[in-house]
Coordinates of C-alpha atoms in Angstrom, one line a residue:
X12 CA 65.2 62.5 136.0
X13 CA 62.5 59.7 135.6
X14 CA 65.3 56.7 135.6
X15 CA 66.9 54.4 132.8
X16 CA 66.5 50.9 132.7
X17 CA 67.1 48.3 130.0
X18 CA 63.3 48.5 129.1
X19 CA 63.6 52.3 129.3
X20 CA 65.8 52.6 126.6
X21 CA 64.6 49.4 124.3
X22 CA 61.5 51.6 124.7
X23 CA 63.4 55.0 123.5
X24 CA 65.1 53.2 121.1
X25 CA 62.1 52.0 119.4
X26 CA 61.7 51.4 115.9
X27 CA 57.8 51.4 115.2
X28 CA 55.3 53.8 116.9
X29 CA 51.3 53.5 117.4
X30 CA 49.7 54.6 113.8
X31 CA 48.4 57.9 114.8
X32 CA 47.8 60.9 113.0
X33 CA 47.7 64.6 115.2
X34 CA 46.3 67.0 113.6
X35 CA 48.1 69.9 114.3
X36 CA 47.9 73.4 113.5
X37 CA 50.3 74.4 110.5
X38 CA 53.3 76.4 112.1
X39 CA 52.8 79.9 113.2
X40 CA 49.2 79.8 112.7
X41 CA 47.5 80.7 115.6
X42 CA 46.3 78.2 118.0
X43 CA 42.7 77.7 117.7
X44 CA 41.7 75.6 121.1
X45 CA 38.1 73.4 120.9
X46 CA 36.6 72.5 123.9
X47 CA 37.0 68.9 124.8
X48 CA 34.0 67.1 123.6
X49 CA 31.2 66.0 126.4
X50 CA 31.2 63.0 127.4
X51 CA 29.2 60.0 125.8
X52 CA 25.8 59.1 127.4
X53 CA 26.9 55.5 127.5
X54 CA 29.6 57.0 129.8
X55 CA 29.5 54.7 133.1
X56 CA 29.3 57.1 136.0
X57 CA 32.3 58.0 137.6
X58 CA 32.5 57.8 141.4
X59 CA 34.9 59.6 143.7
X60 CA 38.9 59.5 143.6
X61 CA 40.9 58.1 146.7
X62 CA 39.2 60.3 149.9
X63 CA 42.2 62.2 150.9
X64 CA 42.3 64.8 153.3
X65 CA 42.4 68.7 151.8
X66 CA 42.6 67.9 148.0
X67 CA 45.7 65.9 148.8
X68 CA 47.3 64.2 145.3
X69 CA 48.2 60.8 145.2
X70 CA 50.1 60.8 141.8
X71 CA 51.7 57.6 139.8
X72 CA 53.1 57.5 136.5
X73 CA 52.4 54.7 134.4
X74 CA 54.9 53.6 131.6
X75 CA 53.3 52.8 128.0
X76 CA 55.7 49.9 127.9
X77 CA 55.3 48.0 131.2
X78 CA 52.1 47.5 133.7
X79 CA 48.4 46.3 133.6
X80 CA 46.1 48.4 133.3
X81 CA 43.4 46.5 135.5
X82 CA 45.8 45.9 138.2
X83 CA 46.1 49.6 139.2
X84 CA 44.2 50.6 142.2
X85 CA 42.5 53.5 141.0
X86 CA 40.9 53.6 144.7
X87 CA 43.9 54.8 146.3
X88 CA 45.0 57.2 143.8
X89 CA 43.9 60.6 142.5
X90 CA 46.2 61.3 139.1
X91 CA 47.9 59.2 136.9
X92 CA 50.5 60.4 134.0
X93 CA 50.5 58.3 131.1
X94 CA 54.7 58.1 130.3
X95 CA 55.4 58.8 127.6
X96 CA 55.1 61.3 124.6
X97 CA 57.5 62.8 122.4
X98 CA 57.7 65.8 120.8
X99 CA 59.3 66.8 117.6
X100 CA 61.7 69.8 117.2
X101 CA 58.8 71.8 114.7
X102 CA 56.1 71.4 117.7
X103 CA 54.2 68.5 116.7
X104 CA 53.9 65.2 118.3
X105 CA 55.7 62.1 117.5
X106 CA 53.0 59.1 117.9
X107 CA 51.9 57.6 121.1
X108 CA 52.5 54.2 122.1
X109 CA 50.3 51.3 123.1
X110 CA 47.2 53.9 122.6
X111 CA 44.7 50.8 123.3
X112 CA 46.3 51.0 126.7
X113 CA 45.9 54.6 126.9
X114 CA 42.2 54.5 126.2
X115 CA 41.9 51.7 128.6
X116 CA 43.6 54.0 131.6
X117 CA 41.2 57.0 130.7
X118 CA 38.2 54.7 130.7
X119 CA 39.1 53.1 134.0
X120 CA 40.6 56.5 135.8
X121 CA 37.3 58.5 135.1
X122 CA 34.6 55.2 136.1
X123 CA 36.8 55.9 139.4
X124 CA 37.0 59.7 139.4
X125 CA 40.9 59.7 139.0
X126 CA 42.3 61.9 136.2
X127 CA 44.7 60.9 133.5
X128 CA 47.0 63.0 132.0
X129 CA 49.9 62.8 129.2
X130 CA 53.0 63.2 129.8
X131 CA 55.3 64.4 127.5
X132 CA 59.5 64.1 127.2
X133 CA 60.8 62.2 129.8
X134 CA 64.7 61.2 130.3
X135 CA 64.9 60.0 126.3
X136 CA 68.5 59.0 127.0
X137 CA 69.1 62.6 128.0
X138 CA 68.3 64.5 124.7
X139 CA 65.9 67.0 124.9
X140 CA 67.0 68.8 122.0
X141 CA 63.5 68.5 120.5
X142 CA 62.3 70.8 123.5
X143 CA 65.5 72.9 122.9
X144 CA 63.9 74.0 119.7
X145 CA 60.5 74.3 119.4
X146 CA 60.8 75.9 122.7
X147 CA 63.2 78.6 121.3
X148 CA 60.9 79.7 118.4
X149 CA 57.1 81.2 118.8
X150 CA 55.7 79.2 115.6
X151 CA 57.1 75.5 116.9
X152 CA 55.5 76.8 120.4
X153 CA 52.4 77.4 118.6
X154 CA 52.2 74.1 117.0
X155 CA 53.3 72.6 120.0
X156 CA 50.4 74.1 121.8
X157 CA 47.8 73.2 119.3
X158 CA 49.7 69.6 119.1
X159 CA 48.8 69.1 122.9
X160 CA 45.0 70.8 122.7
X161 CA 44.1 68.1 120.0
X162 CA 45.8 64.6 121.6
X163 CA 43.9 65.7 125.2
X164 CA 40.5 66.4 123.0
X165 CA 41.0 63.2 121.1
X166 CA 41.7 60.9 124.2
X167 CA 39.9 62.4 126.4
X168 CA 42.4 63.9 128.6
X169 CA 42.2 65.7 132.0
X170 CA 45.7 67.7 131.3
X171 CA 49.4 67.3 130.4
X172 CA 52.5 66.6 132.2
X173 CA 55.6 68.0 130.7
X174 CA 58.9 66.8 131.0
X175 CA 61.5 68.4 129.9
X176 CA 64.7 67.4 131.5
X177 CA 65.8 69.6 131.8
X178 CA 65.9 73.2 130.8
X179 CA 69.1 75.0 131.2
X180 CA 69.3 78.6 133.2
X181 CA 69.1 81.1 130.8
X182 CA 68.1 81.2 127.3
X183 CA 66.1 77.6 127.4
X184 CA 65.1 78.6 130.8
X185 CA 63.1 81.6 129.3
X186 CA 61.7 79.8 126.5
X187 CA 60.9 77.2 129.3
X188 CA 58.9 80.2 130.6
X189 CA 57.1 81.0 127.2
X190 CA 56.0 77.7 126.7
X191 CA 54.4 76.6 130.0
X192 CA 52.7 80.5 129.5
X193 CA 51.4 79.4 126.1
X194 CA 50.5 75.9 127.5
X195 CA 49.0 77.3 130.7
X196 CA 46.1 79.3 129.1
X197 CA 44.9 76.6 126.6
X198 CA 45.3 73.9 129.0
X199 CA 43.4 76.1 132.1
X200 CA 41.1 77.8 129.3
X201 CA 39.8 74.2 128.1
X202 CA 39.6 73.4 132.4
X203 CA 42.5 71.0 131.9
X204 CA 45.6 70.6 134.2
X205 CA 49.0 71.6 133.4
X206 CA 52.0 69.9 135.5
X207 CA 55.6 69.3 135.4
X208 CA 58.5 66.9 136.4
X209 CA 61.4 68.9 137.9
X210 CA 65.0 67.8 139.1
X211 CA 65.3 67.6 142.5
X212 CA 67.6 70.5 142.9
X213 CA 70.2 72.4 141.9
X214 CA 71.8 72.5 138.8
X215 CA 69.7 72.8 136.4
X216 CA 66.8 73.7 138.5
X217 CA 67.6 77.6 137.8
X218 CA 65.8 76.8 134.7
X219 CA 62.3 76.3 136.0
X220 CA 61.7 79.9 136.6
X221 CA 59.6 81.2 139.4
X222 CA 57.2 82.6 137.3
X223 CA 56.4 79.1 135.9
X224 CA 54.7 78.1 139.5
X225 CA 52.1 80.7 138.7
X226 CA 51.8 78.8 135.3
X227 CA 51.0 74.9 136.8
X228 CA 48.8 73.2 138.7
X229 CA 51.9 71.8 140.8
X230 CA 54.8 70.5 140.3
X231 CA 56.3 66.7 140.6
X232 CA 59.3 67.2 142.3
X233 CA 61.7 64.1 141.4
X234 CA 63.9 63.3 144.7
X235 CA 65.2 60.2 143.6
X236 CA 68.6 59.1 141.9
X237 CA 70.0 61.0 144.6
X238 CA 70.7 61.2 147.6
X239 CA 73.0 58.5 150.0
X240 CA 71.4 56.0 150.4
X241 CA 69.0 56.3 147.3
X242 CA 66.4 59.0 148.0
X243 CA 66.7 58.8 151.6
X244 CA 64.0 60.8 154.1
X245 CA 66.7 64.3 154.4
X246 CA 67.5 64.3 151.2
X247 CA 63.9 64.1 149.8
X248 CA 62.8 66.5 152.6
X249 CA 65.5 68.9 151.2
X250 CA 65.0 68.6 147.6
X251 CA 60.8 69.5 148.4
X252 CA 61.8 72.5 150.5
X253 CA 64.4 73.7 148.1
X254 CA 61.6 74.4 145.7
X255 CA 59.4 76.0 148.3
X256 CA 61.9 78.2 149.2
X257 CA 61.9 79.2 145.5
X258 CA 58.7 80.3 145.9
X259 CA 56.6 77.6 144.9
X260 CA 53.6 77.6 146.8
X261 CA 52.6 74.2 149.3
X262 CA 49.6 73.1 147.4
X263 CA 51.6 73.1 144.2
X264 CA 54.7 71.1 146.1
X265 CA 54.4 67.4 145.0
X266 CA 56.9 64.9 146.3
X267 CA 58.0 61.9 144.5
X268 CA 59.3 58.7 145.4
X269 CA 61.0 55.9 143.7
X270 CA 59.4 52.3 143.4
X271 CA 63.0 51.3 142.3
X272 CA 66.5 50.9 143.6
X273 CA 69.8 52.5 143.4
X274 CA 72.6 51.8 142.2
X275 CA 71.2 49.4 140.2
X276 CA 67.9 49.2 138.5
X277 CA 65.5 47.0 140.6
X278 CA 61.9 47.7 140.8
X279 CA 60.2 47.3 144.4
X280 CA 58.2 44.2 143.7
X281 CA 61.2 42.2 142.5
X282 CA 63.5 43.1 145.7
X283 CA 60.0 42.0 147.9
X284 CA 59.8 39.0 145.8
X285 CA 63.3 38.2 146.7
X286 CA 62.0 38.4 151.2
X287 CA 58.5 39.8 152.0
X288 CA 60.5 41.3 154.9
X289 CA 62.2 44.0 152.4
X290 CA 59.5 45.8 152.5
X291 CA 59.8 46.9 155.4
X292 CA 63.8 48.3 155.2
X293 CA 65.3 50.5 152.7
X294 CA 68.4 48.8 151.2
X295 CA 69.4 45.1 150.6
X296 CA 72.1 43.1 149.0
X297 CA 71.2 41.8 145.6
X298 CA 73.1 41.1 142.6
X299 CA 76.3 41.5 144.4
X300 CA 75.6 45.1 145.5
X301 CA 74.0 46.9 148.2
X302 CA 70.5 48.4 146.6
X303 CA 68.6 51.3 148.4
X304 CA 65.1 52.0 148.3
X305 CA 62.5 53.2 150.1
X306 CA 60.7 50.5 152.0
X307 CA 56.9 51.0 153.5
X308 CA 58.1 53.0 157.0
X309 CA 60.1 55.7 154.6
X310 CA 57.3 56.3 152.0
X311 CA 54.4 56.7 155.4
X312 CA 56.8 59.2 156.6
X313 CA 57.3 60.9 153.8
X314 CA 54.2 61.2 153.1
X315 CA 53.2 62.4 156.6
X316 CA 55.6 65.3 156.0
X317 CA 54.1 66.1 152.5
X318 CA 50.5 66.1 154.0
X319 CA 51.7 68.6 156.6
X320 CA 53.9 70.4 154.2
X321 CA 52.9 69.7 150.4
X322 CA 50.5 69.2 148.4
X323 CA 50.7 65.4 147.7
X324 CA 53.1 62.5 146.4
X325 CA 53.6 61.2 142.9
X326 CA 55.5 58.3 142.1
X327 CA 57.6 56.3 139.6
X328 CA 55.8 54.3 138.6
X329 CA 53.0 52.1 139.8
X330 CA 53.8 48.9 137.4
X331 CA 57.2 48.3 139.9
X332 CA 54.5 48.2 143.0
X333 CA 53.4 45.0 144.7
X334 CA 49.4 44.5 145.9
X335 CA 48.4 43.5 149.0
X336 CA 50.4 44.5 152.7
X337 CA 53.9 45.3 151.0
X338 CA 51.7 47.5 148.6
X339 CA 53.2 51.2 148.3
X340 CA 50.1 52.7 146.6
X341 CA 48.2 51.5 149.7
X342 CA 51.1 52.7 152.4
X343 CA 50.8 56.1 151.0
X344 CA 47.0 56.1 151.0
X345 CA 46.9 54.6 154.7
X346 CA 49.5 57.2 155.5
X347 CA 47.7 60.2 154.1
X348 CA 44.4 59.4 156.1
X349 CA 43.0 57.7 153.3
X350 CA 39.2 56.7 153.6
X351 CA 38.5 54.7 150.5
X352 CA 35.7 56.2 148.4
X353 CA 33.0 57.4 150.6
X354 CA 29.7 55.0 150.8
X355 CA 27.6 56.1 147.8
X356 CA 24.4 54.6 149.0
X357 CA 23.8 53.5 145.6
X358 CA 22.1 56.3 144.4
X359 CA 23.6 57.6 141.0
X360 CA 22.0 59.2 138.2
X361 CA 20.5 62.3 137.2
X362 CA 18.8 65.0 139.7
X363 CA 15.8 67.1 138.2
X364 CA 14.4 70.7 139.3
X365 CA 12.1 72.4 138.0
X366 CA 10.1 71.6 134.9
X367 CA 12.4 69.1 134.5
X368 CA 15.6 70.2 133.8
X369 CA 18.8 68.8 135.1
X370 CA 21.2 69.7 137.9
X371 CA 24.4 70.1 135.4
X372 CA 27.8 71.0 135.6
X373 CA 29.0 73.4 132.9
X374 CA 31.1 72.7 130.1
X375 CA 31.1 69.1 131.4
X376 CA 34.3 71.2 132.5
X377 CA 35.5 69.4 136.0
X378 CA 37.9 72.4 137.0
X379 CA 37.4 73.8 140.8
X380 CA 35.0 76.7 140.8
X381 CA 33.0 75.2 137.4
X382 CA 29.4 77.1 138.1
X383 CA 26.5 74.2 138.5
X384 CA 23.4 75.0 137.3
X385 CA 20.1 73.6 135.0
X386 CA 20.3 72.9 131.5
X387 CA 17.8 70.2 129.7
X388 CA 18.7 66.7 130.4
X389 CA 20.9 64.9 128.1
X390 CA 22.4 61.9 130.1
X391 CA 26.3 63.0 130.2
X392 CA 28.5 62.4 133.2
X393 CA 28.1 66.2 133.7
X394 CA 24.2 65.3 135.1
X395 CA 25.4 62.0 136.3
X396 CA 25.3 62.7 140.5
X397 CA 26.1 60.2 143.2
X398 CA 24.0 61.0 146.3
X399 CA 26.3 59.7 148.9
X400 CA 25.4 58.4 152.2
X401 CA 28.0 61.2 153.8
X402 CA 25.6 63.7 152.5
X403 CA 27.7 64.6 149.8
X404 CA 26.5 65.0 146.1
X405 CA 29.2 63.9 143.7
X406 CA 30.0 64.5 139.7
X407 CA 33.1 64.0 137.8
X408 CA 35.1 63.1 140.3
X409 CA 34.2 66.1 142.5
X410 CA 31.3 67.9 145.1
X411 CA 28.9 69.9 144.9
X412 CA 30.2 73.2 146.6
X413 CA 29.1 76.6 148.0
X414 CA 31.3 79.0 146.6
X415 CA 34.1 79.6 149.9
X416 CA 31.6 78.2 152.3
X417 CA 29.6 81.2 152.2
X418 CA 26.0 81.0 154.6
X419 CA 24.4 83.9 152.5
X420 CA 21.3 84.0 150.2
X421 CA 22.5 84.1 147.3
X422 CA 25.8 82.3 147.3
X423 CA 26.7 80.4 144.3
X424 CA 27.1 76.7 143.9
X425 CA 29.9 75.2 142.5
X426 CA 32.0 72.2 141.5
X427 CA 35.0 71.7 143.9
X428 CA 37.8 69.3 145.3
X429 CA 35.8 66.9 148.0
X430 CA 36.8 68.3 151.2
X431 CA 34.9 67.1 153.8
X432 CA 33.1 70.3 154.8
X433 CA 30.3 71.7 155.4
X434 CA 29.5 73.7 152.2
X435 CA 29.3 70.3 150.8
X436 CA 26.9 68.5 153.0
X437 CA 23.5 68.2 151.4
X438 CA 20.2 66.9 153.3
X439 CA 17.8 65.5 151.5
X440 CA 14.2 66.5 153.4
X441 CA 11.1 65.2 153.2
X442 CA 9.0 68.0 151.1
X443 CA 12.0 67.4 148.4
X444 CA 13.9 70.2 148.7
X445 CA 18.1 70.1 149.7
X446 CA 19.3 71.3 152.7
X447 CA 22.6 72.6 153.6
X448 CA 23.2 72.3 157.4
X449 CA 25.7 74.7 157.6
X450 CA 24.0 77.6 156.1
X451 CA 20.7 76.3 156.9
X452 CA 19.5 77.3 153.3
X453 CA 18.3 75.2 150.5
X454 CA 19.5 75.0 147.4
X455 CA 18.0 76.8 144.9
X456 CA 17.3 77.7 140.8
X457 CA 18.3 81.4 140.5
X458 CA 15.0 83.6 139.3
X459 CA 13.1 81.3 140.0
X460 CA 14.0 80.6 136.5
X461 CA 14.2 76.6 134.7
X462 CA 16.3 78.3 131.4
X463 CA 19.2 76.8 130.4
X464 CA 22.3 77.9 132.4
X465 CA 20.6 78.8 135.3
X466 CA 22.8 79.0 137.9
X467 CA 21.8 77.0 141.5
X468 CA 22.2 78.9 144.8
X469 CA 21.8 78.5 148.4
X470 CA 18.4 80.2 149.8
X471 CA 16.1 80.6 152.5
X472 CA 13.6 77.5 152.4
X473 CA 10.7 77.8 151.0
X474 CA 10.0 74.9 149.0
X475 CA 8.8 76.3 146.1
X476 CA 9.2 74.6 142.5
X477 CA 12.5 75.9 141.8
X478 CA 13.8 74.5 145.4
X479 CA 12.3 71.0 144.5
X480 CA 14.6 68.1 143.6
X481 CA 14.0 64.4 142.1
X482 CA 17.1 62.5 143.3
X483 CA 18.4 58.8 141.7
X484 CA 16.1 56.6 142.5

């Protein structure tokens, strides 16, 4: 479970909410999803997340209730799950807190190419009998559905974590099923995200059926309040290959650590402030008991063993993290091969083609596999490009792509996960046309054509008008 504390549940227990209104879909109506909204022209540009190798996920949680906003180091992180919403037994949403702070993490995560997503339930003093029913009854799932499409519309959102803790095997466990169905084509029709917090294992775990891994984008796996000592190396190692050997597929297999103690509830920067050296071990004595962690060695190898073996790390929850050398954000990045964001040269802005119409990405949609193509210039972040000094071209977080690394005439351009390869190197040349090394093709307007949607390709050079591109000055 994401863990009590005594701010926890003063925060559960809360008597006043933020003043908002969700509009919601009346119950058993049927869900009606709006694309989110493209982004405004005064948008700043966003850069690229934390370089990590292979699309690996850096993932923190960040309470409504506790942490600074401008303290996080969006650099070293790709995701972060606002914590938390809850829902109400008929499917809509109760309303959010601290939404200023909210709007301030989705602001600050996108100038620095790192998605934000809601996350909805958490351990709410272990009643979950709000997902108990709405789950159990296809209106409430309905309204549920349509509850989430219009909070990530309204704020902006790049997806939704849910977490339900937990869903019991059988009955709740198939409505568990119906629900992240239901969820999973809005949230991947609108190119959003769809995740979920799961127990370590056992138990309840039976609940989170196997068909639900071809339903998310991954899984946060929470291996922590277990374990002796707290969350220790095996035990975490366990609890990620338990689920794996459910089925759920590596890439989707996200291991999380605690930034807190057990048995008692101390967050990481308080037992560092107590020695600088306890960062580097993984239990103490304080407040007359022995409190286990996971110091800066555990967390590098842990998440040495998820980039070999998983797709990423999440953890809970980046306010409890120090800055600077005893920093876990950072030992995680440094352990993952983290590079920083690649030099950008400076160059960001729009790149025009022929008659004058603008490299764009679809739908302003940032999902892998959105097509790029031309479409008349408008100023959104989907035309805003960083030209990188790596010879990568860069928009909403992402590179420009040939489709699987294809070489062929004809092969598609695409938005994709930065990966370091060749399909995404791009070389400017000096007749103004883009060269990719790897196919030795340019890129290219399909037709030629300069209409609106016209998809970009690679293709023999030729430097034509439709192979011609203005970059950012």
């Amino acid at each position: 479970m994401h863990p009590s504390s005594s701010s926890w549940i003063k925060v559960r227990s809360r008597v006043a909410v933020a003043a908002l209104a969700l509009a919601t879909v009346a119950a058993g109506a049927t869900a009606l999803l709006a694309p989110a909204p493209p982004a405004s022209a005064e948008a700043t540009a966003q850069t690229a997340a934390a370089a990590l190798p292979n699309g690996f996920r850096s993932v923190g949680y960040m309470p409504s209730w506790s942490g600074d906003v401008n303290a996080i180091q969006f650099s070293k992180l790709t995701h972060i799950n606002y914590a938390f919403a809850l829902p109400n037994s008929n499917g809509t949403l109760q309303g959010i807190e601290n939404t200023s702070k909210l709007s301030s993490l989705v602001s600050q995560g996108h100038n620095n190419g790192v998605k934000v997503s809601l996350a909805i339930g958490g351990w709410n003093d272990g009643n979950d009998s709000a997902f108990e029913a709405l789950a159990g009854n296809s209106s409430s799932r309905t309204t549920f559905v349509n509850s989430v499409m219009s909070v990530v519309n309204q704020y902006n959102l790049d997806g939704i974590d849910i977490d339900w803790e937990y869903p019991d095997p059988g009955t709740s466990g198939n409505n568990y099923t119906a629900l992240m169905q239901q969820l999973s084509n809005a949230l991947h029709g609108s190119g959003k995200l769809l995740t979920a917090a799961v127990v370590s294992e056992g138990g309840t775990a039976d609940g989170v059926q196997p068909a639900v891994f071809g339903y998310v984008d991954w899984l946060n796996i929470m291996a922590y309040d277990g374990g002796s000592p707290h969350a220790n190396y095996d035990w975490s190692i366990a609890a990620a290959n338990f689920w794996k050997n459910r089925g759920l597929p590596k890439a989707k297999t996200v291991l999380g650590v605690p930034f807190y103690s057990r048995p008692g509830y101390l967050t990481y920067s308080q037992i560092v402030a107590l020695n600088p050296n306890n960062a580097n071990v993984d239990c103490v004595n304080a407040n007359g008991a022995q409190q286990c962690y996971n110091g800066i060695p555990t967390i590098k190898r842990k998440t040495q063993w998820a980039v070999a073996n998983a797709g990423g790390i999440m953890n809970w929850e980046l306010s409890q993290d120090t800055t600077g050398s005893t920093s876990l954000v950072s030992a995680i990045f440094d352990a993952a091969g983290g590079t920083g964001t690649p030099p950008t040269g400076g160059k960001t802005g729009p790149i025009k083609g022929i008659a004058g119409k603008c490299v764009d990405v679809a739908g302003a949609n940032s999902a892998n596999g959105t097509a790029v193509q031309l479409w008349t210039c408008n100023a959104t972040s989907a035309q805003t490009w960083t030209v990188g000094s790596d010879n990568t071209i860069r928009a909403l977080g992402k590179c420009m792509d040939i489709t699987a690394a294809g070489t062929a005439n004809g092969t598609k351009v695409q938005l994709y996960d930065c990966n370091g390869t060749g399909a995404q190197t791009w070389q400017a040349q000096s007749n103004g046309t883009l060269r990719n090394p790897a196919s030795g093709r340019c890129l290219d307007a399909t037709g030629p054509s300069s209409a609106d949607g016209t998809r970009l390709q690679i293709w023999d050079c030729f430097g034509s008008g439709n192979q011609l591109w203005t970059l950012p000055a």
